[in-house]
Coordinates of C-alpha atoms in Angstrom, one line a residue:
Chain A
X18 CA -0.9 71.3 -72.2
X19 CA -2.7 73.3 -70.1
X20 CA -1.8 75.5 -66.5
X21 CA -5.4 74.8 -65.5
X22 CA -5.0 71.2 -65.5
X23 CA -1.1 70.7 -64.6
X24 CA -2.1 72.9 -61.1
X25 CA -5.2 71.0 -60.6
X26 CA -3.0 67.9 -61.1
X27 CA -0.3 69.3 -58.2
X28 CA -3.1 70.3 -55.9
X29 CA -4.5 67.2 -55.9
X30 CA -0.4 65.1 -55.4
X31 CA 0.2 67.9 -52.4
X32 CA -4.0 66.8 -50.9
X33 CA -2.7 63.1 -51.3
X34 CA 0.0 64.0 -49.4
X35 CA -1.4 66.1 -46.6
X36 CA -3.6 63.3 -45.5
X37 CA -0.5 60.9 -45.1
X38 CA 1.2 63.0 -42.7
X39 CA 3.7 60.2 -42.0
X40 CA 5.1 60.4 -45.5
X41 CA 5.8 63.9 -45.1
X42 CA 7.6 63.6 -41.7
X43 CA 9.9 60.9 -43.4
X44 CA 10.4 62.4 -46.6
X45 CA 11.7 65.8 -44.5
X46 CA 13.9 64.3 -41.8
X47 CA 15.0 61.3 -43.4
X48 CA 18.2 63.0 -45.0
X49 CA 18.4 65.3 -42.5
X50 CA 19.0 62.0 -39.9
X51 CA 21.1 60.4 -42.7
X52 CA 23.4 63.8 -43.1
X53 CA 23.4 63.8 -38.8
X54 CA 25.0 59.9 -38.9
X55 CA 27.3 60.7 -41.6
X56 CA 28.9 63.9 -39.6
X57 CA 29.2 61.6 -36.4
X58 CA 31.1 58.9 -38.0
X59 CA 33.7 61.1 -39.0
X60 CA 33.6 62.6 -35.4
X61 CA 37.5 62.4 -35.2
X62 CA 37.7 63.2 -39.1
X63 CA 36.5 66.7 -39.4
X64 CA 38.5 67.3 -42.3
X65 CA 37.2 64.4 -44.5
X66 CA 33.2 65.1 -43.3
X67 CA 34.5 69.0 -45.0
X68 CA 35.3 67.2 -48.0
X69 CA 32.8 64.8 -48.5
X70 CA 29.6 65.9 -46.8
X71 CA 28.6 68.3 -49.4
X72 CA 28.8 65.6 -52.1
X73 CA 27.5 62.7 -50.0
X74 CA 24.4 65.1 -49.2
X75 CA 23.1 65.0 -52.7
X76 CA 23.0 61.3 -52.9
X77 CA 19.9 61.4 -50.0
X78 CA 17.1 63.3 -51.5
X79 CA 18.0 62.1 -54.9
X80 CA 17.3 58.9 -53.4
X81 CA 14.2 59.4 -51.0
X82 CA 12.7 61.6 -53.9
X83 CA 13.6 58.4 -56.3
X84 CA 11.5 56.0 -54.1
X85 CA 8.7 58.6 -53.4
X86 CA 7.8 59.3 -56.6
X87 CA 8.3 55.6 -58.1
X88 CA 5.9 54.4 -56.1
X89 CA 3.0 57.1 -56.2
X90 CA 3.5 57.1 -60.1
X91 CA 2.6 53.1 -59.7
X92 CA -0.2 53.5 -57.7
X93 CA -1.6 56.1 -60.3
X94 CA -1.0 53.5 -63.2
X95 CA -2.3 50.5 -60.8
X96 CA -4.8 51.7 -59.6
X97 CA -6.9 52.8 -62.6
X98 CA -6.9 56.5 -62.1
X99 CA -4.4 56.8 -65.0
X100 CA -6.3 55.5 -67.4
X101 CA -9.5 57.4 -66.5
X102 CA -7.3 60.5 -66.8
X103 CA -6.0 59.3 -70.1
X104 CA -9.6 59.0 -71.3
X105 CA -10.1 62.5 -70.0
X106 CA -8.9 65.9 -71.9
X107 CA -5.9 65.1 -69.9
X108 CA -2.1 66.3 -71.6
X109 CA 0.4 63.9 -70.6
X110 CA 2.2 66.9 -70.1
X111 CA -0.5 68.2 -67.7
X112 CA -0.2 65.5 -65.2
X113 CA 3.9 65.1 -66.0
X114 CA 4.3 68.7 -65.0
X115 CA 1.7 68.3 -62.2
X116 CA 3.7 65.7 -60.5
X117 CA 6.8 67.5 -61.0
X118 CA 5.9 70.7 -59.7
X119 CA 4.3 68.9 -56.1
X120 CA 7.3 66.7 -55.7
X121 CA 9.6 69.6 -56.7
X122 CA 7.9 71.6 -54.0
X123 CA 9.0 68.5 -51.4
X124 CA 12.4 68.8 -52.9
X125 CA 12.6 72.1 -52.0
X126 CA 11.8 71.9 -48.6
X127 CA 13.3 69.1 -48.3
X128 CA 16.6 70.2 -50.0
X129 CA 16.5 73.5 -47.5
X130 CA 15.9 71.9 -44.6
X131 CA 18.9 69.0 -44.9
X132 CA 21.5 71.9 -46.4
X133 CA 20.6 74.2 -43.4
X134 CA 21.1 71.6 -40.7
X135 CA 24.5 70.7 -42.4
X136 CA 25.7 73.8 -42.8
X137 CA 24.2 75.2 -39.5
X138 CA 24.4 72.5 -36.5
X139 CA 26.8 69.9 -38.1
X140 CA 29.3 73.0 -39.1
X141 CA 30.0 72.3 -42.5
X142 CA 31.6 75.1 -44.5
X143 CA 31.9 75.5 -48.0
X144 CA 33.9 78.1 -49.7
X145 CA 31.0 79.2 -52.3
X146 CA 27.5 80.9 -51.0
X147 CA 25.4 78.4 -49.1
X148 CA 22.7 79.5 -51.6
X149 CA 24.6 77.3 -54.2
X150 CA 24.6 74.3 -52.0
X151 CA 20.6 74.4 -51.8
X152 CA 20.2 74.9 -55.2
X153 CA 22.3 71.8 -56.2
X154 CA 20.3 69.2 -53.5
X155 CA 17.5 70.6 -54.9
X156 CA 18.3 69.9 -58.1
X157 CA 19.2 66.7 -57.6
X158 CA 16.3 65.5 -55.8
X159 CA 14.3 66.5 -58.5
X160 CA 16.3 64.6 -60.7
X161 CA 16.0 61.8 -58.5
X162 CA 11.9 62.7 -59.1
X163 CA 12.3 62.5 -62.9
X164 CA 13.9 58.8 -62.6
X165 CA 11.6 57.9 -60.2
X166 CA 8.4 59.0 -63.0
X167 CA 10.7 57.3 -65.8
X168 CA 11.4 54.0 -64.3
X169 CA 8.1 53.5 -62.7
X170 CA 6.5 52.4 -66.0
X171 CA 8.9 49.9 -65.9
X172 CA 7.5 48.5 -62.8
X173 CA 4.3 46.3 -62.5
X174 CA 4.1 45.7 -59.0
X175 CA 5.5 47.8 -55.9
X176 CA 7.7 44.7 -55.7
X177 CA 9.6 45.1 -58.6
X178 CA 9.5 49.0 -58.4
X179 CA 11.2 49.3 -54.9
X180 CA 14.5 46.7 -56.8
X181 CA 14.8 49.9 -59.1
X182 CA 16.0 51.8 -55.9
X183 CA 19.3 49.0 -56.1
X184 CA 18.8 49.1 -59.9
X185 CA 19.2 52.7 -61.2
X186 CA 20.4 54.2 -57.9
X187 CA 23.1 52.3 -55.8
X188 CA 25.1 51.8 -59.0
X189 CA 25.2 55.6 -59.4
X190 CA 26.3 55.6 -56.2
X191 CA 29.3 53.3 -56.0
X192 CA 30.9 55.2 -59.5
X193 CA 29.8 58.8 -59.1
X194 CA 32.9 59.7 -57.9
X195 CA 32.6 59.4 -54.0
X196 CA 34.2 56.6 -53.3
X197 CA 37.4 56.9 -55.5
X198 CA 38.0 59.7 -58.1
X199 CA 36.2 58.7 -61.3
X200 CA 39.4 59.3 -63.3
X201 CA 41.1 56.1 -61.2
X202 CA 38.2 54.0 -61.9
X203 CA 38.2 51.6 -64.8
X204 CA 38.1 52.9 -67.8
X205 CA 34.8 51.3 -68.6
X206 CA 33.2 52.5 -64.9
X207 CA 34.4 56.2 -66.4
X208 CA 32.5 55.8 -69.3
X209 CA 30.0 54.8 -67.8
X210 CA 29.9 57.3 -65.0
X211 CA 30.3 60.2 -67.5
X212 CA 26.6 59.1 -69.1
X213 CA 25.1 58.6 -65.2
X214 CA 23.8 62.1 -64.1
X215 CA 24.7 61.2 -60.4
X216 CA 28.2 61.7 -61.5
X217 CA 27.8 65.2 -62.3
X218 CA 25.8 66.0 -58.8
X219 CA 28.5 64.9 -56.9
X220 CA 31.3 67.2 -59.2
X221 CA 29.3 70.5 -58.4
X222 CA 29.1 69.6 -55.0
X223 CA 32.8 69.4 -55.0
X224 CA 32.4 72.5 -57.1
X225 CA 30.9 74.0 -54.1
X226 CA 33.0 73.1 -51.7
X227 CA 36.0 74.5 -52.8
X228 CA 34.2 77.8 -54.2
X229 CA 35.4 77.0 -57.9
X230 CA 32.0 78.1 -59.4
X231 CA 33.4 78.1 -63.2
X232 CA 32.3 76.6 -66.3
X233 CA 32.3 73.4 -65.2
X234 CA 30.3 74.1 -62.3
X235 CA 27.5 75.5 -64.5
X236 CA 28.1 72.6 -67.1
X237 CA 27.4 70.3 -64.5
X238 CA 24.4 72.0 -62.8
X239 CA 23.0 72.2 -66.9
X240 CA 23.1 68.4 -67.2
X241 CA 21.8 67.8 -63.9
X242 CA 18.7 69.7 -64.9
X243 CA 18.5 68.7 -68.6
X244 CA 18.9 64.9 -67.9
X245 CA 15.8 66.1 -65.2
X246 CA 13.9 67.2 -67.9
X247 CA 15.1 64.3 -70.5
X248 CA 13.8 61.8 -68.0
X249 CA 10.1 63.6 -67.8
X250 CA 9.6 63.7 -71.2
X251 CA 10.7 60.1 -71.4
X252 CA 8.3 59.4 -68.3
X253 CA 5.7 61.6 -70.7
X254 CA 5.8 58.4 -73.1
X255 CA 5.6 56.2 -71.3
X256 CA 1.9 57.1 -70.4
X257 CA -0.1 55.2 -73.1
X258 CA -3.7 56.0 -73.6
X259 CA -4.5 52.2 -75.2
X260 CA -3.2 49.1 -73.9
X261 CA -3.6 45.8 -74.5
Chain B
X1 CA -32.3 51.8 -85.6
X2 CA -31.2 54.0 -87.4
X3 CA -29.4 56.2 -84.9
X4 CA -26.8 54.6 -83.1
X5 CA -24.2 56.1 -80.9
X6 CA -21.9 53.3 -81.0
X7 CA -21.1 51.4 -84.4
X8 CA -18.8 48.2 -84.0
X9 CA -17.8 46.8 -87.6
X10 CA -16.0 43.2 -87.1
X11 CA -13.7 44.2 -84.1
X12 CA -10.8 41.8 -83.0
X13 CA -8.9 42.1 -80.1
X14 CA -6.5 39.2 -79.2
X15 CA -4.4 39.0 -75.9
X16 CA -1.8 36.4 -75.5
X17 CA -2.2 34.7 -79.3
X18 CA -5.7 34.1 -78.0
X19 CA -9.1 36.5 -79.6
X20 CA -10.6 38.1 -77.1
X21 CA -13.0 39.4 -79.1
X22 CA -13.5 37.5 -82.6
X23 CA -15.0 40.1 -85.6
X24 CA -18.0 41.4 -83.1
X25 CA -20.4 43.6 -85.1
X26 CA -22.3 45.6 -82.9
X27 CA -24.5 48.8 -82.7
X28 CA -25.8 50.7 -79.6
X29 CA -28.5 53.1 -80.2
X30 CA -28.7 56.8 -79.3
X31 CA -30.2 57.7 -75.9
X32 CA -30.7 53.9 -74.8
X33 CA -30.1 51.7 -71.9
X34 CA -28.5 49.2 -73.3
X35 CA -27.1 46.0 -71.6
X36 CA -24.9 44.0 -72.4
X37 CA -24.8 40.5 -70.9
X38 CA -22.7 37.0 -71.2
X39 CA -21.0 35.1 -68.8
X40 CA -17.3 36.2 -67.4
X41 CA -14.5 36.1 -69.2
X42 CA -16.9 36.5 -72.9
X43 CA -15.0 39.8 -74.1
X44 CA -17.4 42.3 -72.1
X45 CA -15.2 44.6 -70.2
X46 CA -12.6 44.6 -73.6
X47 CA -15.7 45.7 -75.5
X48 CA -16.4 48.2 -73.5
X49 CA -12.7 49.4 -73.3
X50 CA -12.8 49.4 -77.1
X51 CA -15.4 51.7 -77.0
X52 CA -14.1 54.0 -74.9
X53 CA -10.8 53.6 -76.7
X54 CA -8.5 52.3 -74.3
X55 CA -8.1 48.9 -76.2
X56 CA -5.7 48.0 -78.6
X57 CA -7.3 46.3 -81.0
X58 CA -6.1 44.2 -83.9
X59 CA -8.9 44.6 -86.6
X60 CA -12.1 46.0 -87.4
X61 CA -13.2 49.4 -86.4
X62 CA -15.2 51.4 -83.5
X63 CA -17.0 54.2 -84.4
X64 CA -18.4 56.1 -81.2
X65 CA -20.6 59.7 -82.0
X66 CA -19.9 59.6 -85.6
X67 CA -16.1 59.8 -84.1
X68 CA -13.6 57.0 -84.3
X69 CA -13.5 55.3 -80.8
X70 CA -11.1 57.2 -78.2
X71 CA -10.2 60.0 -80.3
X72 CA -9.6 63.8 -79.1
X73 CA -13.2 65.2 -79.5
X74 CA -14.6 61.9 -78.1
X75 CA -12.5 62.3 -74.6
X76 CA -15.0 65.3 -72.7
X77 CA -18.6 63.3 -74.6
X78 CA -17.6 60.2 -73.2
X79 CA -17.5 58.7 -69.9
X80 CA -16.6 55.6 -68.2
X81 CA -16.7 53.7 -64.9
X82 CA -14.5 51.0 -64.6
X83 CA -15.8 47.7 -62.5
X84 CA -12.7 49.0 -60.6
X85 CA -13.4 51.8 -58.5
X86 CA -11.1 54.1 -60.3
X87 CA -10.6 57.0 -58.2
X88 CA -7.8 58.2 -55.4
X89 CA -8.4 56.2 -52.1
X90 CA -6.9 58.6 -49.8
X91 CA -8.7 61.5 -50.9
X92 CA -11.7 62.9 -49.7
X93 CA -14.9 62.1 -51.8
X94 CA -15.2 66.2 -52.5
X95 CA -11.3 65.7 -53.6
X96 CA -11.7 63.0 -55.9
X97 CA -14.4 64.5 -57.8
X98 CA -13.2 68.1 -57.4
X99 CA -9.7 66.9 -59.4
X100 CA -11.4 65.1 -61.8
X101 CA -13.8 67.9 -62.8
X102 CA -11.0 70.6 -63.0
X103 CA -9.8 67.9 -65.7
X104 CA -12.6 67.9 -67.7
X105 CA -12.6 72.3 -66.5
X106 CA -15.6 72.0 -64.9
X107 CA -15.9 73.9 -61.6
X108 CA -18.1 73.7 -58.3
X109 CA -21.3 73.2 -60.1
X110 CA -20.9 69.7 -61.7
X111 CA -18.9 68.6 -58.2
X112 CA -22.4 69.4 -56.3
X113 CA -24.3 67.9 -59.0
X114 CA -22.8 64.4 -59.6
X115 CA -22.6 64.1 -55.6
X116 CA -26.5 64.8 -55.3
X117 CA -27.1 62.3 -58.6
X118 CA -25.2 59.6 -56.2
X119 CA -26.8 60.3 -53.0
X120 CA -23.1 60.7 -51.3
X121 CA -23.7 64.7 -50.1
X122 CA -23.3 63.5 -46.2
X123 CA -20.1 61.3 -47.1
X124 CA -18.5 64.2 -49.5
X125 CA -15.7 65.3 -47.1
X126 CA -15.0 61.3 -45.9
X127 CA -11.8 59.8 -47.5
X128 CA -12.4 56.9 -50.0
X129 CA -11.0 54.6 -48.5
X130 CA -13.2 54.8 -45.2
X131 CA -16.3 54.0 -47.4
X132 CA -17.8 50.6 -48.4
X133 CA -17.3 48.9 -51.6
X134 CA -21.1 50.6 -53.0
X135 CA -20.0 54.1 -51.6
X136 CA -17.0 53.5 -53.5
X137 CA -18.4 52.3 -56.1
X138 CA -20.4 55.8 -56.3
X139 CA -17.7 57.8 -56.1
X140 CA -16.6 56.1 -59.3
X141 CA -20.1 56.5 -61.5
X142 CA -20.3 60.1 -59.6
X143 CA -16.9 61.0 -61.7
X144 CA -18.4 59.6 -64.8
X145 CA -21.4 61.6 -64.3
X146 CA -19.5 64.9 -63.6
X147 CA -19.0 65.8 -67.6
X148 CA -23.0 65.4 -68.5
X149 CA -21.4 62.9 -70.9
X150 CA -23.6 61.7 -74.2
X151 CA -22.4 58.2 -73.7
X152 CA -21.5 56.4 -70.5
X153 CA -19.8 53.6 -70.0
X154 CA -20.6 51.7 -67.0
X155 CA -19.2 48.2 -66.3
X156 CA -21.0 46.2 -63.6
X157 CA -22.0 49.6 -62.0
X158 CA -24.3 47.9 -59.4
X159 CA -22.4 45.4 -58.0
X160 CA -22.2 45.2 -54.5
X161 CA -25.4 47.4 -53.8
X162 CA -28.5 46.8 -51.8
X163 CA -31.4 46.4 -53.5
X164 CA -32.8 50.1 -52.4
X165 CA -29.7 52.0 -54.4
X166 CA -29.3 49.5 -57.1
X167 CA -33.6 50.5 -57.9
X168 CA -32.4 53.9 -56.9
X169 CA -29.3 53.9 -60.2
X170 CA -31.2 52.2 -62.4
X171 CA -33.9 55.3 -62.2
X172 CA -31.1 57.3 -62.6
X173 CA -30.1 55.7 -65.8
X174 CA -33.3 55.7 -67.3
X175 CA -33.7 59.5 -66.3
X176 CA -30.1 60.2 -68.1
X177 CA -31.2 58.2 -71.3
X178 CA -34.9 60.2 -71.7
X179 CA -32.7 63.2 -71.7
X180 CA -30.8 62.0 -74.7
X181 CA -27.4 60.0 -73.1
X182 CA -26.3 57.0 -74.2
X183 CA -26.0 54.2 -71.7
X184 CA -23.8 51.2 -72.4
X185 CA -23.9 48.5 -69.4
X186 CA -22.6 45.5 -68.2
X187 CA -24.4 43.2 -65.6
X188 CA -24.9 39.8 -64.4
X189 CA -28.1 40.2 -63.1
X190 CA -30.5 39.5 -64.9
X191 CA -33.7 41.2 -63.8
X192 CA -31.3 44.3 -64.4
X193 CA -31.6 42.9 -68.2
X194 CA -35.1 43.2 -68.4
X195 CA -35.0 47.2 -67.8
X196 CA -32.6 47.7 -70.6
X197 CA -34.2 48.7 -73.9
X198 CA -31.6 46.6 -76.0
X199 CA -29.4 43.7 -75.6
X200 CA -26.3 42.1 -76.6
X201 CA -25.5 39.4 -75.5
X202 CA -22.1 37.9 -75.8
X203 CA -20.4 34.9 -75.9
X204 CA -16.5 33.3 -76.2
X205 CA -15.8 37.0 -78.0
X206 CA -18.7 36.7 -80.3
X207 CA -22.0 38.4 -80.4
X208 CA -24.8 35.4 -79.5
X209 CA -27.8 37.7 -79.9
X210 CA -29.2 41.2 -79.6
X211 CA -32.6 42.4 -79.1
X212 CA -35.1 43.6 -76.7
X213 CA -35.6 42.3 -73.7
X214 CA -39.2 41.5 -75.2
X215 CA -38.0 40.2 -78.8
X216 CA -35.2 37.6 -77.1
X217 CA -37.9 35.9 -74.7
X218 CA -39.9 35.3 -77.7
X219 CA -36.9 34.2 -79.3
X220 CA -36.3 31.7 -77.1
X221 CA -39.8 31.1 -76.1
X222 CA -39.0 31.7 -72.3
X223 CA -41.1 34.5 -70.6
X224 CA -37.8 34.0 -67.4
X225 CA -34.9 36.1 -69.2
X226 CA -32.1 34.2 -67.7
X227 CA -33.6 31.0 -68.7
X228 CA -33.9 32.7 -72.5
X229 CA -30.0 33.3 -71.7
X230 CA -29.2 29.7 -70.5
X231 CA -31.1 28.6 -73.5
X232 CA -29.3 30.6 -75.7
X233 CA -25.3 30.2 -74.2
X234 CA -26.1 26.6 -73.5
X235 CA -27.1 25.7 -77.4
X236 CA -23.6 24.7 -78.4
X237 CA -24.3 25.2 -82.9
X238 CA -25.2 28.4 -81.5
X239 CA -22.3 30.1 -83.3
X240 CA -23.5 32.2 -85.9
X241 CA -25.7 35.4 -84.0
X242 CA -29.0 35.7 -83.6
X243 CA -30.7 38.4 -84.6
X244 CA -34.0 38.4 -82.4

């Protein structure tokens, strides 16, 4: 692996990027409309948008930065610049990491942007440091970047790759503990949640909301960023340098 | 000849139960032009991805600079361009092979160099995919070029140009081979054959014959080399290879 390569490899993501200005635009305001519509349908529910808007924030850039990265990591492999890379001195690593670090940047601004407007304009408060919230959206979308790497060599056509949004995602969704405590689920759908890494996104963002930043705060913020990590180096493997 | 660059010792590759390539035995010499010629869907875009080691193969061997085909010290002295154009679309031309050079850590010089080789300095800062097919098509064989690799790898490069640039390439590739490269190339066109300074000619995965342009019209006893080809593809006990 080398620096060299993995910032030549992030340059070149954040150049693709700058000359599609329209998939910047989205990928910024997109949860931070999303987070806008959520505080206005609980317009005569303050008290449950307090309890839930922290944990419902995660679930947008986890999911934009799911999409986002799904596809551009197809168009690499479809489009024959992977393998001409691969033929290269390229590391895996180097253009793993590459990717990572430009979409992380997104994340980042992405993540700051949504958990200022929600805790600024749309009034939410938390009881722990606002600095807390940010880091956990930002975690999570670059979690939601590490799937999105993962499950794109899953994919051989943008077809198939935009059904792993319903997939991987929406299922984490409906058992990571939003919509009923995980503990009254089934006990199968516990099990299950436990092993999903949504499920521990959505417990430190309940973490932050009522300021209890203990052990299983950290715990959780630990598994968001090693399943992260996990899913890279699976996403690492799946980059084959002969094919059939 | 004694000095080959590329050694192929009874290579199979099968896809789908079906060979591909059927126990081809092949050598390209050091520092020549060579074509290689047969009608689509013979094996000669797997060939050449065997050679540059991004075919899985089933048997036989590839043995590329003394090296075994696709291996680590084999990945900066060899260089390919796919019939694909291979390279970022919505980059800039100056992008595309700026990235690609800071993979192989090259810097400004080789980016100036390959774009002069190609005749693309007054399109450098245009994105790809404003260009034609032949200007992307250059952007493609100017990444190749970027490494000053000893063997190159080009698969139809000069499809899709006018007559001026395709002249203008094939000068090109003679200059690169008096300097000592390698040149391995695909093409259907025939009086491109007859600039070559070896053949092989393929057939249903098989080797049919190999020569120069010179030795396989007296072969075949046709001065026209694509009559000598006809003749040869069309004689169906033809099955063992010819050795011209």
């Amino acid at each position: 692996m080398s620096a060299r390569r993995t910032f030549a490899t992030s340059r070149r993501v954040l150049a693709q990027l700058r000359h599609d200005p329209r998939t910047v635009v989205l990928l910024l305001l997109v949860p931070c409309i999303l987070i806008t519509i959520l505080r206005y349908v609980f317009e005569d529910q303050p008290d449950t948008f307090g309890r839930i808007g922290a944990p419902v924030l995660v679930l947008f850039p986890f999911t934009v930065m799911f999409v986002v990265t799904s596809i551009a990591t197809l168009r690499e492999r479809s489009s024959g610049t992977l393998e001409r890379l691969l033929t290269m001195p390229t590391g895996k690593l180097d253009l793993i990491a590459g990717y990572a670090l430009a979409f992380g940047l997104l994340a980042v601004a992405q993540g700051v942007l949504a958990a200022s407007l929600t805790l600024g304009p749309l009034g939410l408060s938390v009881q722990a440091d606002a600095f807390w919230l940010i880091v956990v959206v930002v975690a999570t979308g670059l979690l939601g970047m590490a799937l999105g790497l993962f499950v794109s060599a899953f994919a051989a056509t943008e077809f198939q790759a935009v059904q792993f949004l319903p997939v991987v995602v929406l299922p984490q969704v409906l058992i990571c503990g939003l919509l009923v405590p995980r503990s009254q689920m089934a006990g199968w759908l516990d099990v299950l949640s436990r092993v999903l890494p949504l499920s521990y996104a959505v417990q430190a963002m309940t973490h932050v909301t009522t300021g209890d930043l203990d052990g299983v705060f950290v715990k959780d913020l630990l598994l968001i960023a090693g399943s992260a990590v996990v899913a890279l180096g699976l996403g690492a493997l799946t980059l084959r340098r002969r094919t059939a | 000849m004694k000095n080959n660059a590329v050694e192929i010792d009874r290579l199979t590759v099968r896809r789908g139960g079906r060979p591909v390539l059927d126990g081809l035995s092949a050598a390209v010499g050091a520092a020549t032009v060579t074509g290689l010629l047969g009608p689509s869907g013979c094996g000669k875009t797997t060939l050449m991805r065997a050679v540059l080691g991004v075919q899985r193969i089933e048997a036989g061997s590839v043995r590329v600079l003394g090296q075994p085909a696709g291996s680590r010290p084999l990945r900066d002295r060899v260089a390919c361009m796919p019939q694909r154009a291979s390279v970022y679309a919505d980059l800039s031309v100056r992008e595309n092979l700026r990235y690609f050079a800071a993979m192989l850590g090259l810097g400004h010089g080789a980016v100036v160099r390959a774009l002069a080789e190609v005749h693309l300095e007054s399109s450098a800062d245009t994105l790809v995919a404003r260009l034609s097919g032949g200007q992307q098509a250059r952007v493609s064989l100017a990444t190749a070029l970027l490494g000053q690799p000893e063997l190159l790898i080009l698969d139809e490069p000069t499809v899709g140009l006018d007559p001026l640039l395709r002249q203008d390439l094939w000068q090109l590739f003679r200059r690169l081979a008096d300097q000592g490269t390698t040149l391995l190339v695909s093409s259907h066109v025939m009086d491109e054959a007859s600039r070559c300074d070896q053949l092989l000619l393929l057939r249903a995965g098989r080797l049919l014959a190999t020569g120069t342009p010179s030795a396989i019209r007296e072969r075949t006893g046709q001065e026209d080399l694509e009559q000598a080809f006809i003749r040869l593809v069309d004689q169906p006990g033809n099955e063992t290879a010819v050795r011209a």
